[in-house]
């Protein structure tokens, strides 16, 4: 049995994205004024969060649904919900 690195494991993930995000940054001003390090752009394993200009961009379509953003934001500024039924991540074992 071969050992896979994280990139190889992430390649096995498939997504069924909904048209509406299950992730919401509640107030971009909090990100801009109270969070200079924008740590959600660091701790998210799927790199869903990107700071662009004056707001946080959320690429929810590639979310791994790990919930780290729900507990990792020091300002509790990210609302995380489960994707609508039938949508979200699909795990494949290889």
Short mmCIF file of N, CA and C in Angstrom, two decimals:
data_model
loop_
_atom_site.label_atom_id
_atom_site.label_comp_id
_atom_site.label_asym_id
_atom_site.label_seq_id
_atom_site.Cartn_x
_atom_site.Cartn_y
_atom_site.Cartn_z
N UNK A 1 0.85 -1.17 0.00
CA UNK A 1 0.00 0.00 0.00
C UNK A 1 0.90 1.24 0.00
N UNK A 2 0.67 2.14 -0.96
CA UNK A 2 1.51 3.33 -1.05
C UNK A 2 0.94 4.45 -0.19
N UNK A 3 1.84 5.29 0.28
CA UNK A 3 1.45 6.44 1.07
C UNK A 3 1.25 7.63 0.14
N UNK A 4 0.13 8.33 0.30
CA UNK A 4 -0.17 9.48 -0.54
C UNK A 4 0.08 10.77 0.24
N UNK A 5 0.59 11.80 -0.45
CA UNK A 5 0.72 13.09 0.21
C UNK A 5 -0.63 13.80 0.15
N UNK A 6 -0.72 14.95 0.81
CA UNK A 6 -2.01 15.64 0.92
C UNK A 6 -2.55 16.06 -0.44
N UNK A 7 -1.69 16.48 -1.36
CA UNK A 7 -2.15 16.88 -2.69
C UNK A 7 -2.76 15.71 -3.44
N UNK A 8 -2.15 14.55 -3.32
CA UNK A 8 -2.70 13.35 -3.98
C UNK A 8 -4.04 12.95 -3.37
N UNK A 9 -4.17 13.10 -2.06
CA UNK A 9 -5.44 12.78 -1.41
C UNK A 9 -6.52 13.78 -1.81
N UNK A 10 -6.15 15.06 -1.90
CA UNK A 10 -7.14 16.07 -2.29
C UNK A 10 -7.60 15.85 -3.73
N UNK A 11 -6.76 15.31 -4.56
CA UNK A 11 -7.14 15.03 -5.95
C UNK A 11 -8.29 14.03 -6.03
N UNK A 12 -8.42 13.19 -5.01
CA UNK A 12 -9.48 12.18 -5.01
C UNK A 12 -10.85 12.76 -4.66
N UNK A 13 -10.87 13.98 -4.15
CA UNK A 13 -12.13 14.59 -3.75
C UNK A 13 -12.91 15.08 -4.96
N UNK A 14 -14.20 14.94 -4.90
CA UNK A 14 -15.08 15.45 -5.95
C UNK A 14 -16.15 16.29 -5.27
N UNK A 15 -16.69 17.25 -5.99
CA UNK A 15 -17.64 18.18 -5.40
C UNK A 15 -18.90 18.27 -6.24
N UNK A 16 -20.02 18.40 -5.57
CA UNK A 16 -21.30 18.69 -6.22
C UNK A 16 -21.74 20.03 -5.65
N UNK A 17 -21.31 21.10 -6.30
CA UNK A 17 -21.55 22.44 -5.78
C UNK A 17 -22.99 22.88 -6.00
N UNK A 18 -23.54 23.50 -4.99
CA UNK A 18 -24.85 24.12 -5.09
C UNK A 18 -24.66 25.50 -5.74
N UNK A 19 -25.72 26.14 -6.11
CA UNK A 19 -25.62 27.48 -6.68
C UNK A 19 -25.53 28.54 -5.59
N UNK A 20 -25.82 28.16 -4.35
CA UNK A 20 -25.75 29.09 -3.22
C UNK A 20 -24.69 28.60 -2.23
N UNK A 21 -23.87 29.52 -1.76
CA UNK A 21 -22.79 29.17 -0.83
C UNK A 21 -23.34 28.75 0.52
N UNK A 22 -22.68 27.77 1.13
CA UNK A 22 -22.99 27.37 2.49
C UNK A 22 -22.05 28.06 3.48
N UNK A 23 -21.15 28.89 2.96
CA UNK A 23 -20.19 29.65 3.76
C UNK A 23 -20.46 31.13 3.57
N UNK A 24 -20.48 31.88 4.68
CA UNK A 24 -20.74 33.31 4.58
C UNK A 24 -19.79 34.06 5.50
N UNK A 25 -19.04 35.01 4.94
CA UNK A 25 -18.30 35.96 5.77
C UNK A 25 -19.30 37.04 6.13
N UNK A 26 -19.56 37.18 7.41
CA UNK A 26 -20.68 38.02 7.84
C UNK A 26 -20.39 39.51 7.71
N UNK A 27 -19.14 39.93 7.92
CA UNK A 27 -18.82 41.35 7.86
C UNK A 27 -17.39 41.53 7.36
N UNK A 28 -17.23 41.97 6.11
CA UNK A 28 -15.90 42.17 5.54
C UNK A 28 -15.11 43.22 6.30
N UNK A 29 -15.79 44.17 6.92
CA UNK A 29 -15.09 45.20 7.69
C UNK A 29 -14.33 44.60 8.87
N UNK A 30 -14.88 43.56 9.47
CA UNK A 30 -14.17 42.88 10.57
C UNK A 30 -12.88 42.28 10.05
N UNK A 31 -12.94 41.64 8.89
CA UNK A 31 -11.73 41.06 8.29
C UNK A 31 -10.69 42.16 8.03
N UNK A 32 -11.15 43.29 7.52
CA UNK A 32 -10.25 44.35 7.13
C UNK A 32 -9.63 45.06 8.34
N UNK A 33 -10.43 45.31 9.37
CA UNK A 33 -9.95 46.14 10.47
C UNK A 33 -9.45 45.37 11.69
N UNK A 34 -9.96 44.16 11.91
CA UNK A 34 -9.62 43.45 13.14
C UNK A 34 -8.79 42.20 12.92
N UNK A 35 -8.55 41.84 11.67
CA UNK A 35 -7.84 40.58 11.40
C UNK A 35 -6.72 40.83 10.37
N UNK A 36 -5.62 41.42 10.81
CA UNK A 36 -4.56 41.77 9.86
C UNK A 36 -3.92 40.56 9.18
N UNK A 37 -3.93 39.40 9.84
CA UNK A 37 -3.29 38.21 9.27
C UNK A 37 -4.20 37.38 8.38
N UNK A 38 -5.50 37.66 8.41
CA UNK A 38 -6.47 36.92 7.58
C UNK A 38 -6.22 35.42 7.69
N UNK A 39 -6.23 34.91 8.93
CA UNK A 39 -5.79 33.53 9.16
C UNK A 39 -6.67 32.47 8.49
N UNK A 40 -7.89 32.83 8.12
CA UNK A 40 -8.71 31.84 7.41
C UNK A 40 -8.08 31.49 6.06
N UNK A 41 -7.29 32.41 5.51
CA UNK A 41 -6.61 32.13 4.25
C UNK A 41 -5.44 31.16 4.47
N UNK A 42 -5.11 30.92 5.72
CA UNK A 42 -3.99 30.03 6.06
C UNK A 42 -4.48 28.67 6.53
N UNK A 43 -5.47 28.65 7.44
CA UNK A 43 -5.85 27.36 8.05
C UNK A 43 -6.81 26.52 7.22
N UNK A 44 -7.44 27.10 6.22
CA UNK A 44 -8.37 26.31 5.40
C UNK A 44 -7.59 25.38 4.48
N UNK A 45 -7.75 24.07 4.62
CA UNK A 45 -6.98 23.13 3.79
C UNK A 45 -7.36 23.18 2.31
N UNK A 46 -8.56 23.68 2.01
CA UNK A 46 -9.01 23.75 0.62
C UNK A 46 -8.71 25.11 -0.01
N UNK A 47 -8.13 26.01 0.78
CA UNK A 47 -7.82 27.36 0.30
C UNK A 47 -9.05 28.05 -0.27
N UNK A 48 -10.16 27.93 0.46
CA UNK A 48 -11.44 28.49 0.05
C UNK A 48 -11.44 30.02 0.17
N UNK A 49 -10.72 30.55 1.16
CA UNK A 49 -10.76 31.98 1.46
C UNK A 49 -9.57 32.71 0.83
N UNK A 50 -9.87 33.80 0.12
CA UNK A 50 -8.85 34.64 -0.53
C UNK A 50 -9.20 36.10 -0.27
N UNK A 51 -8.26 36.85 0.27
CA UNK A 51 -8.47 38.27 0.49
C UNK A 51 -8.15 39.00 -0.80
N UNK A 52 -9.13 39.70 -1.34
CA UNK A 52 -8.96 40.43 -2.60
C UNK A 52 -9.50 41.84 -2.45
N UNK A 53 -8.61 42.80 -2.47
CA UNK A 53 -9.03 44.20 -2.37
C UNK A 53 -9.56 44.53 -0.99
N UNK A 54 -10.86 44.75 -0.91
CA UNK A 54 -11.49 45.15 0.34
C UNK A 54 -12.43 44.10 0.91
N UNK A 55 -12.39 42.90 0.34
CA UNK A 55 -13.31 41.88 0.85
C UNK A 55 -12.72 40.48 0.71
N UNK A 56 -13.30 39.58 1.47
CA UNK A 56 -12.91 38.18 1.44
C UNK A 56 -13.72 37.47 0.35
N UNK A 57 -13.02 36.81 -0.55
CA UNK A 57 -13.68 36.00 -1.57
C UNK A 57 -13.80 34.57 -1.03
N UNK A 58 -14.93 33.96 -1.24
CA UNK A 58 -15.18 32.61 -0.72
C UNK A 58 -15.46 31.67 -1.89
N UNK A 59 -14.54 30.75 -2.14
CA UNK A 59 -14.72 29.75 -3.19
C UNK A 59 -15.33 28.49 -2.61
N UNK A 60 -16.58 28.59 -2.21
CA UNK A 60 -17.26 27.51 -1.49
C UNK A 60 -17.32 26.20 -2.28
N UNK A 61 -17.20 26.28 -3.59
CA UNK A 61 -17.35 25.08 -4.44
C UNK A 61 -16.32 24.01 -4.13
N UNK A 62 -15.17 24.39 -3.58
CA UNK A 62 -14.13 23.41 -3.26
C UNK A 62 -13.98 23.11 -1.79
N UNK A 63 -14.98 23.49 -0.99
CA UNK A 63 -14.92 23.31 0.46
C UNK A 63 -14.85 21.82 0.83
N UNK A 64 -13.98 21.48 1.76
CA UNK A 64 -13.84 20.10 2.23
C UNK A 64 -14.82 19.78 3.36
N UNK A 65 -15.58 20.78 3.80
CA UNK A 65 -16.56 20.61 4.87
C UNK A 65 -15.94 20.12 6.17
N UNK A 66 -14.70 20.55 6.43
CA UNK A 66 -14.02 20.13 7.66
C UNK A 66 -14.46 20.96 8.86
N UNK A 67 -15.01 22.15 8.63
CA UNK A 67 -15.49 22.99 9.72
C UNK A 67 -14.41 23.81 10.40
N UNK A 68 -13.19 23.79 9.89
CA UNK A 68 -12.13 24.56 10.55
C UNK A 68 -12.42 26.05 10.56
N UNK A 69 -13.09 26.55 9.55
CA UNK A 69 -13.41 27.98 9.52
C UNK A 69 -14.44 28.33 10.59
N UNK A 70 -15.30 27.39 10.88
CA UNK A 70 -16.35 27.61 11.89
C UNK A 70 -15.74 27.86 13.26
N UNK A 71 -14.65 27.16 13.55
CA UNK A 71 -14.03 27.31 14.87
C UNK A 71 -12.73 28.12 14.82
N UNK A 72 -12.15 28.30 13.64
CA UNK A 72 -10.84 28.95 13.54
C UNK A 72 -10.86 30.46 13.46
N UNK A 73 -11.96 31.04 13.03
CA UNK A 73 -12.03 32.49 12.91
C UNK A 73 -12.05 33.09 14.31
N UNK A 74 -11.03 33.91 14.66
CA UNK A 74 -10.98 34.45 16.03
C UNK A 74 -12.09 35.45 16.32
N UNK A 75 -12.79 35.91 15.29
CA UNK A 75 -13.86 36.89 15.46
C UNK A 75 -15.25 36.29 15.22
N UNK A 76 -15.30 34.98 15.03
CA UNK A 76 -16.56 34.27 14.75
C UNK A 76 -17.33 34.98 13.64
N UNK A 77 -16.61 35.30 12.57
CA UNK A 77 -17.15 36.09 11.47
C UNK A 77 -17.51 35.23 10.25
N UNK A 78 -17.38 33.93 10.38
CA UNK A 78 -17.72 33.03 9.28
C UNK A 78 -18.89 32.14 9.70
N UNK A 79 -19.94 32.21 8.93
CA UNK A 79 -21.10 31.33 9.17
C UNK A 79 -20.94 30.10 8.29
N UNK A 80 -20.90 28.94 8.91
CA UNK A 80 -20.73 27.67 8.20
C UNK A 80 -21.99 26.85 8.40
N UNK A 81 -22.54 26.37 7.30
CA UNK A 81 -23.70 25.50 7.35
C UNK A 81 -23.41 24.28 6.48
N UNK A 82 -24.10 23.21 6.70
CA UNK A 82 -23.96 22.07 5.81
C UNK A 82 -24.55 22.44 4.45
N UNK A 83 -23.94 21.98 3.37
CA UNK A 83 -24.54 22.22 2.05
C UNK A 83 -25.91 21.56 1.97
N UNK A 84 -26.73 22.08 1.09
CA UNK A 84 -28.06 21.52 0.85
C UNK A 84 -27.92 20.04 0.46
N UNK A 85 -28.88 19.23 0.82
CA UNK A 85 -28.84 17.80 0.54
C UNK A 85 -28.47 17.46 -0.89
N UNK A 86 -27.56 16.52 -1.04
CA UNK A 86 -27.12 16.09 -2.37
C UNK A 86 -25.98 16.92 -2.92
N UNK A 87 -25.57 17.94 -2.19
CA UNK A 87 -24.48 18.80 -2.63
C UNK A 87 -23.32 18.72 -1.64
N UNK A 88 -22.18 19.21 -2.08
CA UNK A 88 -21.00 19.24 -1.21
C UNK A 88 -19.94 18.27 -1.67
N UNK A 89 -19.13 17.86 -0.74
CA UNK A 89 -17.98 17.02 -1.05
C UNK A 89 -18.39 15.55 -1.23
N UNK A 90 -17.70 14.87 -2.13
CA UNK A 90 -17.90 13.44 -2.35
C UNK A 90 -16.53 12.79 -2.21
N UNK A 91 -16.39 11.93 -1.20
CA UNK A 91 -15.11 11.28 -0.96
C UNK A 91 -14.98 10.02 -1.80
N UNK A 92 -13.81 9.83 -2.36
CA UNK A 92 -13.50 8.59 -3.08
C UNK A 92 -12.31 7.94 -2.41
N UNK A 93 -12.38 6.69 -2.20
CA UNK A 93 -11.25 5.96 -1.61
C UNK A 93 -10.49 5.28 -2.73
N UNK A 94 -9.18 5.40 -2.66
CA UNK A 94 -8.35 4.74 -3.67
C UNK A 94 -7.19 4.05 -3.02
#
